[in-house]
Coordinates of C-alpha atoms in Angstrom, one line a residue:
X1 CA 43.9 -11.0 17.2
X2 CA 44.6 -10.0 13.7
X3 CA 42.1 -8.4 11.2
X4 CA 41.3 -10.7 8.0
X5 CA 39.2 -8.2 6.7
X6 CA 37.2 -4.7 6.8
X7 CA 33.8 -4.5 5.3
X8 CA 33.8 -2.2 2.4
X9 CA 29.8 -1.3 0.2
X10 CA 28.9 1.1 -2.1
X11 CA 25.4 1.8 -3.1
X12 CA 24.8 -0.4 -6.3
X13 CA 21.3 -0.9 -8.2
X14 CA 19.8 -4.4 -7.8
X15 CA 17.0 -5.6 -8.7
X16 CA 14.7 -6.8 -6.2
X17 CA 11.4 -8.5 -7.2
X18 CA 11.3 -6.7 -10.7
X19 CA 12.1 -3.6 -8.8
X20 CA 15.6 -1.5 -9.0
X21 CA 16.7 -1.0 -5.5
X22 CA 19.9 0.9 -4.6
X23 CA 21.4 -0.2 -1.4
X24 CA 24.7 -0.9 -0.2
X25 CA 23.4 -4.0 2.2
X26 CA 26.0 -6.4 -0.2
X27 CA 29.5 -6.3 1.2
X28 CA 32.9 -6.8 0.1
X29 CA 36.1 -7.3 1.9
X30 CA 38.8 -5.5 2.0
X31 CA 41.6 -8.1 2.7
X32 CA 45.2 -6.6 1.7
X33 CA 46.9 -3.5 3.1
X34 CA 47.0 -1.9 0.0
X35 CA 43.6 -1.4 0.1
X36 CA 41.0 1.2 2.2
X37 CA 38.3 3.4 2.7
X38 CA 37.9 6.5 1.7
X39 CA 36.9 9.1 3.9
X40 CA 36.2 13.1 3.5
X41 CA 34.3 15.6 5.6
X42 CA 30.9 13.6 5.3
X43 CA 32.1 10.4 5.9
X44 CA 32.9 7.5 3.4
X45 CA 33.1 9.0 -0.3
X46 CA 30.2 7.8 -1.9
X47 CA 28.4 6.3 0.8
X48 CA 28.2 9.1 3.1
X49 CA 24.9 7.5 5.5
X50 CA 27.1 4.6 6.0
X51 CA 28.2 6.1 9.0
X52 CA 27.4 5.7 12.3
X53 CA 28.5 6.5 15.6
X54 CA 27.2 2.7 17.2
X55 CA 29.0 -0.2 17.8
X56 CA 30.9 -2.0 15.1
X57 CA 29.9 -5.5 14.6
X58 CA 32.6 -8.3 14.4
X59 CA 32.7 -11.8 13.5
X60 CA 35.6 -14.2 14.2
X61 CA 36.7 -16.5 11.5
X62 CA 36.8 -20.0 13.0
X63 CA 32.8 -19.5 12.7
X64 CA 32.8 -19.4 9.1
X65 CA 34.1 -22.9 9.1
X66 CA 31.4 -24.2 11.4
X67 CA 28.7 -22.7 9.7
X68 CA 29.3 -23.6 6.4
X69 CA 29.5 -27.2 7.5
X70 CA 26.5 -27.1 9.6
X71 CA 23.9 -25.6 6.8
X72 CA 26.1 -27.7 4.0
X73 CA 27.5 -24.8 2.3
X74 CA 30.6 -25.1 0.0
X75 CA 33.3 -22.7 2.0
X76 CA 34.4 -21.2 -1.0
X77 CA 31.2 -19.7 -1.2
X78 CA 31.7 -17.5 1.2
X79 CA 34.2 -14.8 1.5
X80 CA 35.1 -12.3 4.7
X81 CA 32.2 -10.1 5.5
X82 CA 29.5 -12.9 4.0
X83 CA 27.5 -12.4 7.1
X84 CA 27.2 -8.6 7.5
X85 CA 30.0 -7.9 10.0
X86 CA 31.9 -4.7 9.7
X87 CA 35.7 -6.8 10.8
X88 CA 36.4 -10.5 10.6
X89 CA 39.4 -11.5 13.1
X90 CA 41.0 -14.1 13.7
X91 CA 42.4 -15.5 17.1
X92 CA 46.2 -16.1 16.9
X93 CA 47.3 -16.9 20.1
X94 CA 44.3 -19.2 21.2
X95 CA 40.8 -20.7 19.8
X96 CA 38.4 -18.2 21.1
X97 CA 34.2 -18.2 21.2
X98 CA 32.3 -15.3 21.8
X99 CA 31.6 -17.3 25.5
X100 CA 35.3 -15.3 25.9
X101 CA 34.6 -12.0 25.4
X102 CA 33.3 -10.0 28.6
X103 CA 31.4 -6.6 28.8
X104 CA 33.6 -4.3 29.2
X105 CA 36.8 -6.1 27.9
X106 CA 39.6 -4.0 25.8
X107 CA 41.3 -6.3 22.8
X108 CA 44.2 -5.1 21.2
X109 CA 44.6 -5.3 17.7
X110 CA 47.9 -4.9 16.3
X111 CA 49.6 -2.0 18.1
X112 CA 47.7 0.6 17.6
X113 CA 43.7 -0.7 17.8
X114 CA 41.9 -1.1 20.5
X115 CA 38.5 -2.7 20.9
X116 CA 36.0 -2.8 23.7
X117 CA 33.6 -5.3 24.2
X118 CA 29.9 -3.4 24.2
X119 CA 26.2 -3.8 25.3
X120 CA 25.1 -7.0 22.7
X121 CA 22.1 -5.6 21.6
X122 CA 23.6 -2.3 20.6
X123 CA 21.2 0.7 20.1
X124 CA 20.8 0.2 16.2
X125 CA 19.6 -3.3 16.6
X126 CA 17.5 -2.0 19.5
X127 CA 15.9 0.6 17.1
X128 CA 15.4 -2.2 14.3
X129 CA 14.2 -4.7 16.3
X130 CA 11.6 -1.7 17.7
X131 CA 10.7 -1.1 14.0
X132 CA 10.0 -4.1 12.6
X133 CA 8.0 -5.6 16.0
X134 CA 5.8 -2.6 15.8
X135 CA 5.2 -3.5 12.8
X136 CA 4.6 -6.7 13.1
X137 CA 1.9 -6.4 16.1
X138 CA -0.3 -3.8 13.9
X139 CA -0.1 -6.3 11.3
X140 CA -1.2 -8.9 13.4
X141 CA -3.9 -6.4 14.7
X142 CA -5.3 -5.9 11.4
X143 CA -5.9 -9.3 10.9
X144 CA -8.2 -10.0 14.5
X145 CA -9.8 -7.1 12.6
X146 CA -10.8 -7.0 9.0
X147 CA -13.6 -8.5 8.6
X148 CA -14.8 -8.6 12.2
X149 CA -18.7 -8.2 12.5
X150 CA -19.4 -8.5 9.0
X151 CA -22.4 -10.0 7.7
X152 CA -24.1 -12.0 4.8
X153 CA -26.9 -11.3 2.6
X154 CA -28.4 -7.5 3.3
X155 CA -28.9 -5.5 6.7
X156 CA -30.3 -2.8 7.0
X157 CA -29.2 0.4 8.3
X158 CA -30.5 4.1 9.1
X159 CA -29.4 7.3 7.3
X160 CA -29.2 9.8 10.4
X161 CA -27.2 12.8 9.3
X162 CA -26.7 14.2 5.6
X163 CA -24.4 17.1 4.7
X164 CA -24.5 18.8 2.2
X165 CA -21.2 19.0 0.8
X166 CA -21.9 21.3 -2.4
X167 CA -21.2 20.8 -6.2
X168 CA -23.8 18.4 -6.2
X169 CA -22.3 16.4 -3.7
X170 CA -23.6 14.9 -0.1
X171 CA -22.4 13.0 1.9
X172 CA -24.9 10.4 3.9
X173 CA -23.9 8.9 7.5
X174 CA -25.7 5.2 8.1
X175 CA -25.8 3.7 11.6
X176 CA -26.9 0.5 12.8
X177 CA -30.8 0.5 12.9
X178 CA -30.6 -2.4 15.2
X179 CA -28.1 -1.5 17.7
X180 CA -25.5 -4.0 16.2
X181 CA -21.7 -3.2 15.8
X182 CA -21.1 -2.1 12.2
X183 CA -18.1 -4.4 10.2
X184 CA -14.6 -2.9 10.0
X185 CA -13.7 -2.1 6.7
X186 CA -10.7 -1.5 5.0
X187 CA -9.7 2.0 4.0
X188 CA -10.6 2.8 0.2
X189 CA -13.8 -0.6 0.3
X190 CA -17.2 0.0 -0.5
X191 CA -20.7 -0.4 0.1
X192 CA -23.1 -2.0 -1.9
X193 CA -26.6 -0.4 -1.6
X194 CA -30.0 -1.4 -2.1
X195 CA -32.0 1.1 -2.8
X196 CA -36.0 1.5 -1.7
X197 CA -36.7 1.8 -5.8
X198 CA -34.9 -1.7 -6.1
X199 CA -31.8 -0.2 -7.4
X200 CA -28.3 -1.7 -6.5
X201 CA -25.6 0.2 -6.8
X202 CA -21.9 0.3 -4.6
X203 CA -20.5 3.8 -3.5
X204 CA -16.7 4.2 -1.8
X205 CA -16.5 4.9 1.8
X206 CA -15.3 8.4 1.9
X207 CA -14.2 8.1 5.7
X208 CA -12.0 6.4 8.2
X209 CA -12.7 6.1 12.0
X210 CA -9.2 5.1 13.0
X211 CA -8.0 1.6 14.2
X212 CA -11.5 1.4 16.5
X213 CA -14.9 0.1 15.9
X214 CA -17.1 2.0 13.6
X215 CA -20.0 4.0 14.9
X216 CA -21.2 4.9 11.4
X217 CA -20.0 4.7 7.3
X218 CA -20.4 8.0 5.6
X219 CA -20.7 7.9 1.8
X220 CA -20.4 10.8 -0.4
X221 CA -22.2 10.5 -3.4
X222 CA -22.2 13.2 -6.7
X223 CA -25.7 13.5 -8.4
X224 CA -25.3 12.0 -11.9
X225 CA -26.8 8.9 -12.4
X226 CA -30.8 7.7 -11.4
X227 CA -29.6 5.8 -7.9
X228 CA -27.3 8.5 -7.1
X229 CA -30.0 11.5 -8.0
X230 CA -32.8 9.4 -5.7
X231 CA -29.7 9.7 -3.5
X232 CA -29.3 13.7 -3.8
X233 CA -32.9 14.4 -4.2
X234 CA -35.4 11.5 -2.6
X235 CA -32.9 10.1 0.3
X236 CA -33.7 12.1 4.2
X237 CA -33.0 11.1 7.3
X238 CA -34.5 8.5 9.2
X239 CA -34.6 6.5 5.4
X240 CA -34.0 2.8 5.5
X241 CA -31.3 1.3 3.1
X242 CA -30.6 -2.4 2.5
X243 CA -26.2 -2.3 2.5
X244 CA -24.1 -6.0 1.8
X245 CA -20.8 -5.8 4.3
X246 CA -18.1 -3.7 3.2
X247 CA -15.9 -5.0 0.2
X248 CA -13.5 -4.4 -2.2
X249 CA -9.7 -5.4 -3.2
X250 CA -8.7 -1.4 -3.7
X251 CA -7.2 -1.0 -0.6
X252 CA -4.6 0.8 1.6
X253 CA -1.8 -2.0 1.6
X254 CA 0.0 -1.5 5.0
X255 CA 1.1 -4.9 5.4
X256 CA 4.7 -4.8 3.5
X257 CA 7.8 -4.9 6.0
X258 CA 8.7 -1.4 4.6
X259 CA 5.9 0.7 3.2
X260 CA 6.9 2.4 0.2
X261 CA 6.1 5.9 -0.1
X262 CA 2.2 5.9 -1.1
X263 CA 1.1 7.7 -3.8
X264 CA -2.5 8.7 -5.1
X265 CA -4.4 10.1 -7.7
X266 CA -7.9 11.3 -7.8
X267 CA -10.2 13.3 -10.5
X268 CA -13.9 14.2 -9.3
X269 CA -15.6 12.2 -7.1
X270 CA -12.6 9.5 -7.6
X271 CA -11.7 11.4 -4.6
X272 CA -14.0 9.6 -2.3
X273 CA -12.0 6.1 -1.7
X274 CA -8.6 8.0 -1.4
X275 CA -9.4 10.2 1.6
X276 CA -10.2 7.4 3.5
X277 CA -6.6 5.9 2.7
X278 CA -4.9 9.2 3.6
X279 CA -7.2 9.7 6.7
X280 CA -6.1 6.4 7.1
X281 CA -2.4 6.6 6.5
X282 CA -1.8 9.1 9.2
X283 CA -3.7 7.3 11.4
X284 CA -1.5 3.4 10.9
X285 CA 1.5 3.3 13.5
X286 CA 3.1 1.6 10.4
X287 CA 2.6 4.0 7.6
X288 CA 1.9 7.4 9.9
X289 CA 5.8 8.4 8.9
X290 CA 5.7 7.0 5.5
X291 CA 6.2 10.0 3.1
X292 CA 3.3 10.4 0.2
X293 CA 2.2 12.5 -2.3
X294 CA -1.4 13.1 -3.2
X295 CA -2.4 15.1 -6.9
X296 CA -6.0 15.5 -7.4
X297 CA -7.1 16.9 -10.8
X298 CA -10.6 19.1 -10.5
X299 CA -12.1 21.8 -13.1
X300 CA -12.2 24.8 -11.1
X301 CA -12.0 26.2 -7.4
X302 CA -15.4 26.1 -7.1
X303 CA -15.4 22.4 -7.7
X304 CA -13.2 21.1 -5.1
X305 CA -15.0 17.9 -3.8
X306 CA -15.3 17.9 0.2
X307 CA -12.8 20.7 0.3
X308 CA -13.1 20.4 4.5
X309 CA -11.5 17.4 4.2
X310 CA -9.4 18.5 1.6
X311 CA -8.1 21.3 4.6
X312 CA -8.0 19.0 7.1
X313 CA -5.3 16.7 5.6
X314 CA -2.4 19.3 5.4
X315 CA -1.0 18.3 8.5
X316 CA -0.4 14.7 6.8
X317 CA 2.3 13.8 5.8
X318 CA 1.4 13.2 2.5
X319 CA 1.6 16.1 0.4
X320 CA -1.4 17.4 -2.1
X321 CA -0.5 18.5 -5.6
X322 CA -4.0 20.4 -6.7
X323 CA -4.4 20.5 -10.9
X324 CA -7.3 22.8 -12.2
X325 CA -7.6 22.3 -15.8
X326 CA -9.9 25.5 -16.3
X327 CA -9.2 27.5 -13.4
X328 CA -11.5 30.6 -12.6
X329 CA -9.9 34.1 -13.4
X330 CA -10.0 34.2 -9.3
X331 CA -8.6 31.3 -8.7
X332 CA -4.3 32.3 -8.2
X333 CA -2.0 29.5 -8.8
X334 CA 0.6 28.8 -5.9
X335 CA -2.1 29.5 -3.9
X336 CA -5.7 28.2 -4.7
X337 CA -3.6 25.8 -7.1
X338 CA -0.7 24.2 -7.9
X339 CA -0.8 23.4 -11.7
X340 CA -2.8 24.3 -14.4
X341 CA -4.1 21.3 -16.8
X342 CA -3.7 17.9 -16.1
X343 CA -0.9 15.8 -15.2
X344 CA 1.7 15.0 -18.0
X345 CA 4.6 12.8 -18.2
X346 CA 6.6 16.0 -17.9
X347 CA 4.8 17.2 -14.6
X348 CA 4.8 13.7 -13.0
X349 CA 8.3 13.2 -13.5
X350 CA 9.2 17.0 -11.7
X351 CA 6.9 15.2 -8.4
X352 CA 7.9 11.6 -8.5
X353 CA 11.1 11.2 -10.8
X354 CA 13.8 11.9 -8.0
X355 CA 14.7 10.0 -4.9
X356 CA 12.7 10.4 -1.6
X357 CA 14.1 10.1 2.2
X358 CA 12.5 8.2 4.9
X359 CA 14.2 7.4 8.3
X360 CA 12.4 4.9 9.1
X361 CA 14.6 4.0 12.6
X362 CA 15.1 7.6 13.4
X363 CA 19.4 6.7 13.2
X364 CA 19.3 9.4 10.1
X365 CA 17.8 9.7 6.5
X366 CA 18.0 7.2 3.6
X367 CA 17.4 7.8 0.1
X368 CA 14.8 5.5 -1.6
X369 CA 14.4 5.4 -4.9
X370 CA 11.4 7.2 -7.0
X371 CA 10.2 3.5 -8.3
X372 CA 9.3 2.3 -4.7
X373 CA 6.2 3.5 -5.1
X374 CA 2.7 2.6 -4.3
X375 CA 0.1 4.0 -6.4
X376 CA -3.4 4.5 -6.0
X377 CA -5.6 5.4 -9.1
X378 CA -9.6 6.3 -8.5
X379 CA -11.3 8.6 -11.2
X380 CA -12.6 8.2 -15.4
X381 CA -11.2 5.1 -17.1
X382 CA -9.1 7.5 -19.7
X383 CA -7.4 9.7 -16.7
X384 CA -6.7 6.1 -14.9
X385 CA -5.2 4.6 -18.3
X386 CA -3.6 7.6 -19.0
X387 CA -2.6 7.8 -15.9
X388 CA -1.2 4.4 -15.3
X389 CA 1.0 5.0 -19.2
X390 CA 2.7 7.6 -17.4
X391 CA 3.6 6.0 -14.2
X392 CA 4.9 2.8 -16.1
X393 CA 7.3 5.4 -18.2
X394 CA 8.5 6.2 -14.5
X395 CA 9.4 3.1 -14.3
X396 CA 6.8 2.1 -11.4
X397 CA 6.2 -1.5 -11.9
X398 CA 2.6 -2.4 -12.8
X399 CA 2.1 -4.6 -9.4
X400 CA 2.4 -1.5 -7.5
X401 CA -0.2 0.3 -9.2
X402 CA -3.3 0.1 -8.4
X403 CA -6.9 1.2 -9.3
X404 CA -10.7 0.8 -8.6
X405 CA -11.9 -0.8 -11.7
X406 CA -15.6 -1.6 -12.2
X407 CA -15.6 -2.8 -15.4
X408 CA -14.4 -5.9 -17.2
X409 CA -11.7 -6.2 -19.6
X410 CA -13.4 -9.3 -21.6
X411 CA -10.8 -11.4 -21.4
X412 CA -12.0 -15.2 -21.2
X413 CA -10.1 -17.5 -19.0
X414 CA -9.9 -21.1 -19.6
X415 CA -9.6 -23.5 -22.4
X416 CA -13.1 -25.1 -22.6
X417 CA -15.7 -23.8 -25.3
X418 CA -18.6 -24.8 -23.8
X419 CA -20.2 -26.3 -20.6
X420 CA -23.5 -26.8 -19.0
X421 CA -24.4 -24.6 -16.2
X422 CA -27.2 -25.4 -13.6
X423 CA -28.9 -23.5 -11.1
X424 CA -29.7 -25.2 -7.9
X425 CA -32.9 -23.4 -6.7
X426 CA -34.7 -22.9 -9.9
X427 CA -33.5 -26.5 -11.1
X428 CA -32.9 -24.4 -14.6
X429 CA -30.0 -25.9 -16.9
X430 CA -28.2 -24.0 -19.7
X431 CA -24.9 -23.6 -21.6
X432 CA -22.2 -21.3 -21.9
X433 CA -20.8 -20.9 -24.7
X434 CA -16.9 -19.2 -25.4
X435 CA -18.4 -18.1 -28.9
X436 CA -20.6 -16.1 -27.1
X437 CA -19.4 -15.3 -23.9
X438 CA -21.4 -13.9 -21.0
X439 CA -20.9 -13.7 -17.7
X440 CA -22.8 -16.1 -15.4
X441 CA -25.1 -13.1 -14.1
X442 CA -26.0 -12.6 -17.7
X443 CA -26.3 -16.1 -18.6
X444 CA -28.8 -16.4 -15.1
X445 CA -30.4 -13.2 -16.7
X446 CA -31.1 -14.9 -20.1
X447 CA -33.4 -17.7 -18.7
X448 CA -34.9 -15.5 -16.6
X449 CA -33.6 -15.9 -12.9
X450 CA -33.4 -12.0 -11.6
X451 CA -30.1 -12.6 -9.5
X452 CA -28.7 -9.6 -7.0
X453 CA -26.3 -7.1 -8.6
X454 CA -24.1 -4.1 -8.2
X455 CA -21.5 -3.1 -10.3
X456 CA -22.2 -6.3 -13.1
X457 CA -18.1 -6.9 -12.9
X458 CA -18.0 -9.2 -9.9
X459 CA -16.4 -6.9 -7.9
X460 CA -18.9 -5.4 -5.5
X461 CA -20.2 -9.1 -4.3
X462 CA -24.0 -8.6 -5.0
X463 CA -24.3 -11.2 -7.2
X464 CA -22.0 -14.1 -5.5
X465 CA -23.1 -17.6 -5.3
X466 CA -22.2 -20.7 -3.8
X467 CA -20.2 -23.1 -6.0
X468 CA -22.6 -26.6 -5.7
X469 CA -20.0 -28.8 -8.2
X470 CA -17.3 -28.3 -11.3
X471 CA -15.2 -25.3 -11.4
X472 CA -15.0 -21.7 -12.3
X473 CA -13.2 -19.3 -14.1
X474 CA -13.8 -16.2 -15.1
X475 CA -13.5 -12.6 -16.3
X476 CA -10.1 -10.7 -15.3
X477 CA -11.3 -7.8 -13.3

């Protein structure tokens, strides 16, 4: 046999779904004698974790040929090396297949190679094929599961435990007051509440009960408004609450074939939805090695929102960045704290500007870049829009950042100006109109209808209908 070529990369930026990616994955050959590789103490010069002490992979020429006329591809499309092998050779003496290579069989190459035919599989492909069908059957495990046992309309369920957490904060456990399994939820969803006063109002799920059924939701609510101060003040044990099924579209996204590193950012009570995605995080075979970095901004050391929990998470392995922007004269920074102030451009790009290592097939350490990121926002509107400035100035693409938004932006979708809306049950008829634009809970509001709400952005569900005829569009929440 004789060797066409050797396969030669060197990490190079692409970009990848609006996202710069540097990889070496794209080979080229080396073809002429002249040319090599160039090695020092670490391994290739430039591409030092391209080495590996596993098989090489080899690919013998005559394939090319059949390939390309199989799928219909134009052969000079393809050059040595096109399909990820480490040596192309060609057979000189005789047409060969790999039906003639053997375990175990030594093939000379030139006069001074030699090349043994190994286990097929090979460990590396064992490893990746491990990876990526582990993380294929959670996947497929999350999907039996979200939504299993939910229900429609209201239940209602029994607050049997409340802690309180301090700082004007507690948190309140609700079981099943009929015995029923409770809906599995998604980490960072929320529950809309009905309250005995008739108030609706939704509150994050501040806990996560691992990949099995739920016994209870916990909510940890901050007295500030009136349904979070009948909450604090009016709400005891054995108290009935009417709760929808958990909902919401801010959620830990384990799903991707390789989990970025996860990132999250809370303020206040904003800190309620992301310890259910770190709890969570550590929990998910598929994201329990994935590095992460946490940075929660609070006043002072005295305000430190569930600071048990806070505790309880330095084993993760995401790492907690703590901002106090008026610390106490007790409170010591590099040890109470880790910043003073809030997070600026400067800060954020000293914690997430540089490249990150994963190993994600335990074969040894990768750097990824800083802009494979995914970010999770909960806290005010002007820390999450500030917030989200900076991390665009990174360079994180907006897709990957997200945030709990309850409000709506105003922005009308749709050409028409006007149409005719009717009501089914109350038979009332009225009209939109874009010079004027309401949302349909306010237009059922106007003629009098008194439909369910929640958070009055159509993100909670409270006030979803069924569609009877025409179409919708809507607000961009």
């Amino acid at each position: 046999m004789e060797v066409l070529a050797v396969s030669h990369a060197l990490p190079v930026v692409h970009i990848i779904n609006g996202l710069e990616i540097k990889t070496s994955i794209v080979h080229t050959p080396l073809k002429l004698p002249s040319e090599y590789i160039e090695l020092d103490e670490d391994g290739i010069v430039e591409n030092a974790t391209a080495v590996h002490d596993g098989p090489v992979y080899i690919y013998l020429a005559e394939n090319y040929d059949y390939w390309c006329k199989e799928l219909g591809v134009d052969r000079s499309e393809w050059d040595w090396c096109h399909l990820g092998e480490n040596i192309t050779f060609r057979c000189t003496e005789r047409k060969l297949t790999e039906f003639d290579f053997r375990l175990g069989d030594v093939w000379r190459v030139g006069n001074n190679v030699r090349l043994q035919t190994y286990w097929r599989t090979m460990r590396s492909y064992f490893r990746m094929n491990r990876y990526f069908l582990g993380r294929k059957l959670a996947n497929m495990d999350d999907k039996v599961n979200i939504g299993k046992n939910a229900w429609k309309g209201w239940r209602n369920l029994r607050v049997l435990r409340i802690v309180d957490e301090g700082n004007g904060i507690k948190s309140f456990y609700l079981y099943p007051a009929n015995n029923e399994p409770l809906a599995w939820y998604q980490p960072g969803q929320f529950l809309t509440v009905r309250l005995p006063t008739g108030d609706v109002r939704s509150w994050s799920i501040s806990d996560w009960p691992g990949h099995k059924q739920p016994e209870y939701y916990r909510l940890s609510i901050k007295e500030a408004g009136k349904a979070s101060s009948w909450m604090c003040n009016d709400c005891s044990t054995d108290t009935i609450l009417s709760i929808r099924s958990p909902a919401g579209r801010f959620v830990l996204d384990w799903s991707q074939p390789v989990s970025p590193r996860q990132v999250y950012f809370s303020a206040g009570i904003g800190i309620t939805p992301i310890l259910a995605m770190i709890k969570a995080q550590n929990s998910h075979s598929n994201m329990s090695e994935t590095p992460g970095v946490w940075i929660h901004i609070a006043k002072d050391g005295s305000n430190l929102q569930l600071n048990q929990d806070l505790l309880q998470i330095e084993n993760n392995p995401v790492k907690r960045f703590l901002f106090l922007t008026r610390p106490r004269n007790i409170d010591v920074i590099g040890r109470d704290y880790d910043f003073q102030g809030r997070p600026n451009l400067e800060v954020l790009t000293k914690l997430l500007g540089s490249p990150y290592m994963v190993n994600p097939l335990g074969a040894g350490e990768v750097a990824r870049p800083p802009t494979f990121s995914s970010v999770y926002i909960c806290g005010p509107s002007e820390f999450e829009e500030g917030t989200k400035a900076h991390l665009q100035s990174l360079g994180i693409p907006p897709p990957f950042i997200h945030s709990e938004n309850f409000s709506r932006t105003g922005n009308v979708l749709g050409d028409f100006k006007k149409a005719s809306v009717r009501f089914t049950k109350s038979k009332k008829v009225t009209s939109w109109e874009k010079d004027k634009p309401m949302s349909l809970l306010e237009l059922a509001e106007s003629i009098g209808l008194t439909p369910d709400f929640g958070c009055r952005a159509g993100a909670c569900g409270s006030c979803a209908a069924k569609l009877t005829g025409g179409s919708v569009s809507g607000y961009q929440t």
